[in-house]
Amino acid sequence: MGPLLLINPNTSKPTTIEMVDVARAAATNHEAIIGATALRGSDLIDDDGKLATAAEAVVELAQSLELAPYQGIIVSAFGDPGVEELRRRVPVPVTGIAEAGIFEAARDGRRFSIVTTTPRLASAINGRVAEYGFGDLYTGLRLTEGNPAEIMKDAVLLEESLSQACEIALVEDAAEAIVIGGGPLALSAVALRRRFPVPIIEPVPAAVRLALARAARHESLTI
């Protein structure tokens, strides 16, 4: 099978590189992961308006590319911008990182929380949980304290801020799994996995696993 295309819905090329590196580490048999960065929008998607613009940019970017070589597309922002529209327009399976992270967290009926940095996306994130059918297992959203843009500039501060929010989710919400809600949080999610007794779900690797499973099913149906 061919490579996976990872689309970064924000405009930061360094973030694309980081997410691709995390995705490649999660891929089985070293499947190729090719990154592509949105050509318009924001370098940090932190409100509903930016999320809507990102959805448009994702669809525009995908439609500008030759998709035949790819076995699937990963949309690597936690609001899953443009995922539904892409599914109506492209010939390969499309996977969102929020979708994949939520599915993995809720496996075996686990109660789960989502931890992220973007309070103005709370409604969109909560809506995704409901749309994917896991509202009964969802213990809620926990947010880092402080300005998201400032936190994102400092890797140490970001990890510690996320860790504090995870601790609250664990103690106050009795979460049995915690999703780190954001593609740009991928490196922090890797580090946090070692710090807690419950599964810390890294949405980019979860999306790789789900995308590969969908690609295998898609291939079997088209043979």
mmCIF file with all atom_site columns, N, CA, C and O in Angstrom, residues 52-78:
data_model
loop_
_atom_site.group_PDB
_atom_site.id
_atom_site.type_symbol
_atom_site.label_atom_id
_atom_site.label_alt_id
_atom_site.label_comp_id
_atom_site.label_asym_id
_atom_site.label_entity_id
_atom_site.label_seq_id
_atom_site.pdbx_PDB_ins_code
_atom_site.Cartn_x
_atom_site.Cartn_y
_atom_site.Cartn_z
_atom_site.occupancy
_atom_site.B_iso_or_equiv
_atom_site.pdbx_formal_charge
_atom_site.auth_seq_id
_atom_site.auth_comp_id
_atom_site.auth_asym_id
_atom_site.auth_atom_id
_atom_site.pdbx_PDB_model_num
ATOM 1   N N  . ALA A 1 52 ? -13.120 27.004 11.371 1.00 0.00 ? 52 ALA A N  1
ATOM 2   C CA . ALA A 1 52 ? -13.898 27.011 10.123 1.00 0.00 ? 52 ALA A CA 1
ATOM 3   C C  . ALA A 1 52 ? -13.010 27.319 8.923  1.00 0.00 ? 52 ALA A C  1
ATOM 4   O O  . ALA A 1 52 ? -13.134 26.681 7.863  1.00 0.00 ? 52 ALA A O  1
ATOM 5   N N  . THR A 1 53 ? -12.098 28.276 9.075  1.00 0.00 ? 53 THR A N  1
ATOM 6   C CA . THR A 1 53 ? -11.165 28.583 7.989  1.00 0.00 ? 53 THR A CA 1
ATOM 7   C C  . THR A 1 53 ? -10.270 27.390 7.702  1.00 0.00 ? 53 THR A C  1
ATOM 8   O O  . THR A 1 53 ? -9.984  27.071 6.546  1.00 0.00 ? 53 THR A O  1
ATOM 9   N N  . ALA A 1 54 ? -9.825  26.720 8.764  1.00 0.00 ? 54 ALA A N  1
ATOM 10  C CA . ALA A 1 54 ? -8.974  25.538 8.596  1.00 0.00 ? 54 ALA A CA 1
ATOM 11  C C  . ALA A 1 54 ? -9.699  24.444 7.825  1.00 0.00 ? 54 ALA A C  1
ATOM 12  O O  . ALA A 1 54 ? -9.094  23.754 6.997  1.00 0.00 ? 54 ALA A O  1
ATOM 13  N N  . ALA A 1 55 ? -10.987 24.282 8.081  1.00 0.00 ? 55 ALA A N  1
ATOM 14  C CA . ALA A 1 55 ? -11.760 23.262 7.361  1.00 0.00 ? 55 ALA A CA 1
ATOM 15  C C  . ALA A 1 55 ? -11.756 23.550 5.867  1.00 0.00 ? 55 ALA A C  1
ATOM 16  O O  . ALA A 1 55 ? -11.565 22.645 5.036  1.00 0.00 ? 55 ALA A O  1
ATOM 17  N N  . GLU A 1 56 ? -11.947 24.802 5.506  1.00 0.00 ? 56 GLU A N  1
ATOM 18  C CA . GLU A 1 56 ? -11.914 25.179 4.091  1.00 0.00 ? 56 GLU A CA 1
ATOM 19  C C  . GLU A 1 56 ? -10.524 24.940 3.501  1.00 0.00 ? 56 GLU A C  1
ATOM 20  O O  . GLU A 1 56 ? -10.383 24.445 2.379  1.00 0.00 ? 56 GLU A O  1
ATOM 21  N N  . ALA A 1 57 ? -9.497  25.322 4.260  1.00 0.00 ? 57 ALA A N  1
ATOM 22  C CA . ALA A 1 57 ? -8.122  25.183 3.768  1.00 0.00 ? 57 ALA A CA 1
ATOM 23  C C  . ALA A 1 57 ? -7.733  23.723 3.577  1.00 0.00 ? 57 ALA A C  1
ATOM 24  O O  . ALA A 1 57 ? -7.004  23.383 2.635  1.00 0.00 ? 57 ALA A O  1
ATOM 25  N N  . VAL A 1 58 ? -8.212  22.844 4.457  1.00 0.00 ? 58 VAL A N  1
ATOM 26  C CA . VAL A 1 58 ? -7.926  21.413 4.345  1.00 0.00 ? 58 VAL A CA 1
ATOM 27  C C  . VAL A 1 58 ? -8.514  20.853 3.046  1.00 0.00 ? 58 VAL A C  1
ATOM 28  O O  . VAL A 1 58 ? -7.851  20.114 2.306  1.00 0.00 ? 58 VAL A O  1
ATOM 29  N N  . VAL A 1 59 ? -9.760  21.199 2.770  1.00 0.00 ? 59 VAL A N  1
ATOM 30  C CA . VAL A 1 59 ? -10.414 20.703 1.563  1.00 0.00 ? 59 VAL A CA 1
ATOM 31  C C  . VAL A 1 59 ? -9.710  21.251 0.321  1.00 0.00 ? 59 VAL A C  1
ATOM 32  O O  . VAL A 1 59 ? -9.443  20.508 -0.634 1.00 0.00 ? 59 VAL A O  1
ATOM 33  N N  . GLU A 1 60 ? -9.395  22.527 0.336  1.00 0.00 ? 60 GLU A N  1
ATOM 34  C CA . GLU A 1 60 ? -8.701  23.138 -0.805 1.00 0.00 ? 60 GLU A CA 1
ATOM 35  C C  . GLU A 1 60 ? -7.352  22.461 -1.057 1.00 0.00 ? 60 GLU A C  1
ATOM 36  O O  . GLU A 1 60 ? -7.000  22.164 -2.212 1.00 0.00 ? 60 GLU A O  1
ATOM 37  N N  . LEU A 1 61 ? -6.599  22.225 0.014  1.00 0.00 ? 61 LEU A N  1
ATOM 38  C CA . LEU A 1 61 ? -5.286  21.608 -0.130 1.00 0.00 ? 61 LEU A CA 1
ATOM 39  C C  . LEU A 1 61 ? -5.407  20.192 -0.684 1.00 0.00 ? 61 LEU A C  1
ATOM 40  O O  . LEU A 1 61 ? -4.697  19.816 -1.629 1.00 0.00 ? 61 LEU A O  1
ATOM 41  N N  . ALA A 1 62 ? -6.300  19.410 -0.116 1.00 0.00 ? 62 ALA A N  1
ATOM 42  C CA . ALA A 1 62 ? -6.457  18.025 -0.571 1.00 0.00 ? 62 ALA A CA 1
ATOM 43  C C  . ALA A 1 62 ? -6.853  17.967 -2.038 1.00 0.00 ? 62 ALA A C  1
ATOM 44  O O  . ALA A 1 62 ? -6.361  17.131 -2.804 1.00 0.00 ? 62 ALA A O  1
ATOM 45  N N  . GLN A 1 63 ? -7.734  18.864 -2.440 1.00 0.00 ? 63 GLN A N  1
ATOM 46  C CA . GLN A 1 63 ? -8.198  18.841 -3.825 1.00 0.00 ? 63 GLN A CA 1
ATOM 47  C C  . GLN A 1 63 ? -7.143  19.339 -4.810 1.00 0.00 ? 63 GLN A C  1
ATOM 48  O O  . GLN A 1 63 ? -7.250  19.100 -6.012 1.00 0.00 ? 63 GLN A O  1
ATOM 49  N N  . SER A 1 64 ? -6.128  20.022 -4.291 1.00 0.00 ? 64 SER A N  1
ATOM 50  C CA . SER A 1 64 ? -5.049  20.496 -5.162 1.00 0.00 ? 64 SER A CA 1
ATOM 51  C C  . SER A 1 64 ? -3.970  19.439 -5.374 1.00 0.00 ? 64 SER A C  1
ATOM 52  O O  . SER A 1 64 ? -3.078  19.627 -6.209 1.00 0.00 ? 64 SER A O  1
ATOM 53  N N  . LEU A 1 65 ? -4.047  18.331 -4.638 1.00 0.00 ? 65 LEU A N  1
ATOM 54  C CA . LEU A 1 65 ? -3.014  17.302 -4.682 1.00 0.00 ? 65 LEU A CA 1
ATOM 55  C C  . LEU A 1 65 ? -3.486  16.091 -5.489 1.00 0.00 ? 65 LEU A C  1
ATOM 56  O O  . LEU A 1 65 ? -4.690  15.813 -5.574 1.00 0.00 ? 65 LEU A O  1
ATOM 57  N N  . GLU A 1 66 ? -2.529  15.363 -6.013 1.00 0.00 ? 66 GLU A N  1
ATOM 58  C CA . GLU A 1 66 ? -2.821  14.080 -6.647 1.00 0.00 ? 66 GLU A CA 1
ATOM 59  C C  . GLU A 1 66 ? -2.899  13.032 -5.540 1.00 0.00 ? 66 GLU A C  1
ATOM 60  O O  . GLU A 1 66 ? -1.884  12.700 -4.906 1.00 0.00 ? 66 GLU A O  1
ATOM 61  N N  . LEU A 1 67 ? -4.087  12.519 -5.277 1.00 0.00 ? 67 LEU A N  1
ATOM 62  C CA . LEU A 1 67 ? -4.300  11.638 -4.132 1.00 0.00 ? 67 LEU A CA 1
ATOM 63  C C  . LEU A 1 67 ? -4.156  10.159 -4.459 1.00 0.00 ? 67 LEU A C  1
ATOM 64  O O  . LEU A 1 67 ? -4.147  9.323  -3.546 1.00 0.00 ? 67 LEU A O  1
ATOM 65  N N  . ALA A 1 68 ? -4.029  9.816  -5.729 1.00 0.00 ? 68 ALA A N  1
ATOM 66  C CA . ALA A 1 68 ? -3.965  8.409  -6.116 1.00 0.00 ? 68 ALA A CA 1
ATOM 67  C C  . ALA A 1 68 ? -2.852  7.633  -5.404 1.00 0.00 ? 68 ALA A C  1
ATOM 68  O O  . ALA A 1 68 ? -3.047  6.456  -5.070 1.00 0.00 ? 68 ALA A O  1
ATOM 69  N N  . PRO A 1 69 ? -1.686  8.230  -5.136 1.00 0.00 ? 69 PRO A N  1
ATOM 70  C CA . PRO A 1 69 ? -0.630  7.438  -4.487 1.00 0.00 ? 69 PRO A CA 1
ATOM 71  C C  . PRO A 1 69 ? -0.895  7.126  -3.015 1.00 0.00 ? 69 PRO A C  1
ATOM 72  O O  . PRO A 1 69 ? -0.213  6.276  -2.435 1.00 0.00 ? 69 PRO A O  1
ATOM 73  N N  . TYR A 1 70 ? -1.874  7.795  -2.399 1.00 0.00 ? 70 TYR A N  1
ATOM 74  C CA . TYR A 1 70 ? -2.050  7.681  -0.950 1.00 0.00 ? 70 TYR A CA 1
ATOM 75  C C  . TYR A 1 70 ? -3.091  6.623  -0.591 1.00 0.00 ? 70 TYR A C  1
ATOM 76  O O  . TYR A 1 70 ? -4.106  6.476  -1.257 1.00 0.00 ? 70 TYR A O  1
ATOM 77  N N  . GLN A 1 71 ? -2.831  5.949  0.534  1.00 0.00 ? 71 GLN A N  1
ATOM 78  C CA . GLN A 1 71 ? -3.802  4.967  1.023  1.00 0.00 ? 71 GLN A CA 1
ATOM 79  C C  . GLN A 1 71 ? -4.794  5.578  2.010  1.00 0.00 ? 71 GLN A C  1
ATOM 80  O O  . GLN A 1 71 ? -5.781  4.938  2.382  1.00 0.00 ? 71 GLN A O  1
ATOM 81  N N  . GLY A 1 72 ? -4.551  6.789  2.438  1.00 0.00 ? 72 GLY A N  1
ATOM 82  C CA . GLY A 1 72 ? -5.457  7.440  3.364  1.00 0.00 ? 72 GLY A CA 1
ATOM 83  C C  . GLY A 1 72 ? -4.965  8.823  3.711  1.00 0.00 ? 72 GLY A C  1
ATOM 84  O O  . GLY A 1 72 ? -3.812  9.176  3.453  1.00 0.00 ? 72 GLY A O  1
ATOM 85  N N  . ILE A 1 73 ? -5.863  9.618  4.306  1.00 0.00 ? 73 ILE A N  1
ATOM 86  C CA . ILE A 1 73 ? -5.547  10.984 4.731  1.00 0.00 ? 73 ILE A CA 1
ATOM 87  C C  . ILE A 1 73 ? -5.821  11.109 6.220  1.00 0.00 ? 73 ILE A C  1
ATOM 88  O O  . ILE A 1 73 ? -6.856  10.644 6.712  1.00 0.00 ? 73 ILE A O  1
ATOM 89  N N  . ILE A 1 74 ? -4.894  11.738 6.932  1.00 0.00 ? 74 ILE A N  1
ATOM 90  C CA . ILE A 1 74 ? -5.080  12.102 8.341  1.00 0.00 ? 74 ILE A CA 1
ATOM 91  C C  . ILE A 1 74 ? -5.197  13.618 8.419  1.00 0.00 ? 74 ILE A C  1
ATOM 92  O O  . ILE A 1 74 ? -4.328  14.335 7.909  1.00 0.00 ? 74 ILE A O  1
ATOM 93  N N  . VAL A 1 75 ? -6.255  14.107 9.042  1.00 0.00 ? 75 VAL A N  1
ATOM 94  C CA . VAL A 1 75 ? -6.411  15.536 9.295  1.00 0.00 ? 75 VAL A CA 1
ATOM 95  C C  . VAL A 1 75 ? -5.960  15.786 10.731 1.00 0.00 ? 75 VAL A C  1
ATOM 96  O O  . VAL A 1 75 ? -6.612  15.344 11.682 1.00 0.00 ? 75 VAL A O  1
ATOM 97  N N  . SER A 1 76 ? -4.851  16.501 10.883 1.00 0.00 ? 76 SER A N  1
ATOM 98  C CA . SER A 1 76 ? -4.152  16.532 12.163 1.00 0.00 ? 76 SER A CA 1
ATOM 99  C C  . SER A 1 76 ? -4.374  17.823 12.942 1.00 0.00 ? 76 SER A C  1
ATOM 100 O O  . SER A 1 76 ? -3.441  18.537 13.302 1.00 0.00 ? 76 SER A O  1
ATOM 101 N N  . ALA A 1 77 ? -5.650  18.115 13.213 1.00 0.00 ? 77 ALA A N  1
ATOM 102 C CA . ALA A 1 77 ? -6.037  19.150 14.177 1.00 0.00 ? 77 ALA A CA 1
ATOM 103 C C  . ALA A 1 77 ? -7.215  18.600 14.954 1.00 0.00 ? 77 ALA A C  1
ATOM 104 O O  . ALA A 1 77 ? -8.066  17.896 14.397 1.00 0.00 ? 77 ALA A O  1
ATOM 105 N N  . PHE A 1 78 ? -7.318  18.932 16.236 1.00 0.00 ? 78 PHE A N  1
ATOM 106 C CA . PHE A 1 78 ? -8.230  18.196 17.094 1.00 0.00 ? 78 PHE A CA 1
ATOM 107 C C  . PHE A 1 78 ? -9.704  18.494 16.851 1.00 0.00 ? 78 PHE A C  1
ATOM 108 O O  . PHE A 1 78 ? -10.560 17.723 17.266 1.00 0.00 ? 78 PHE A O  1
#
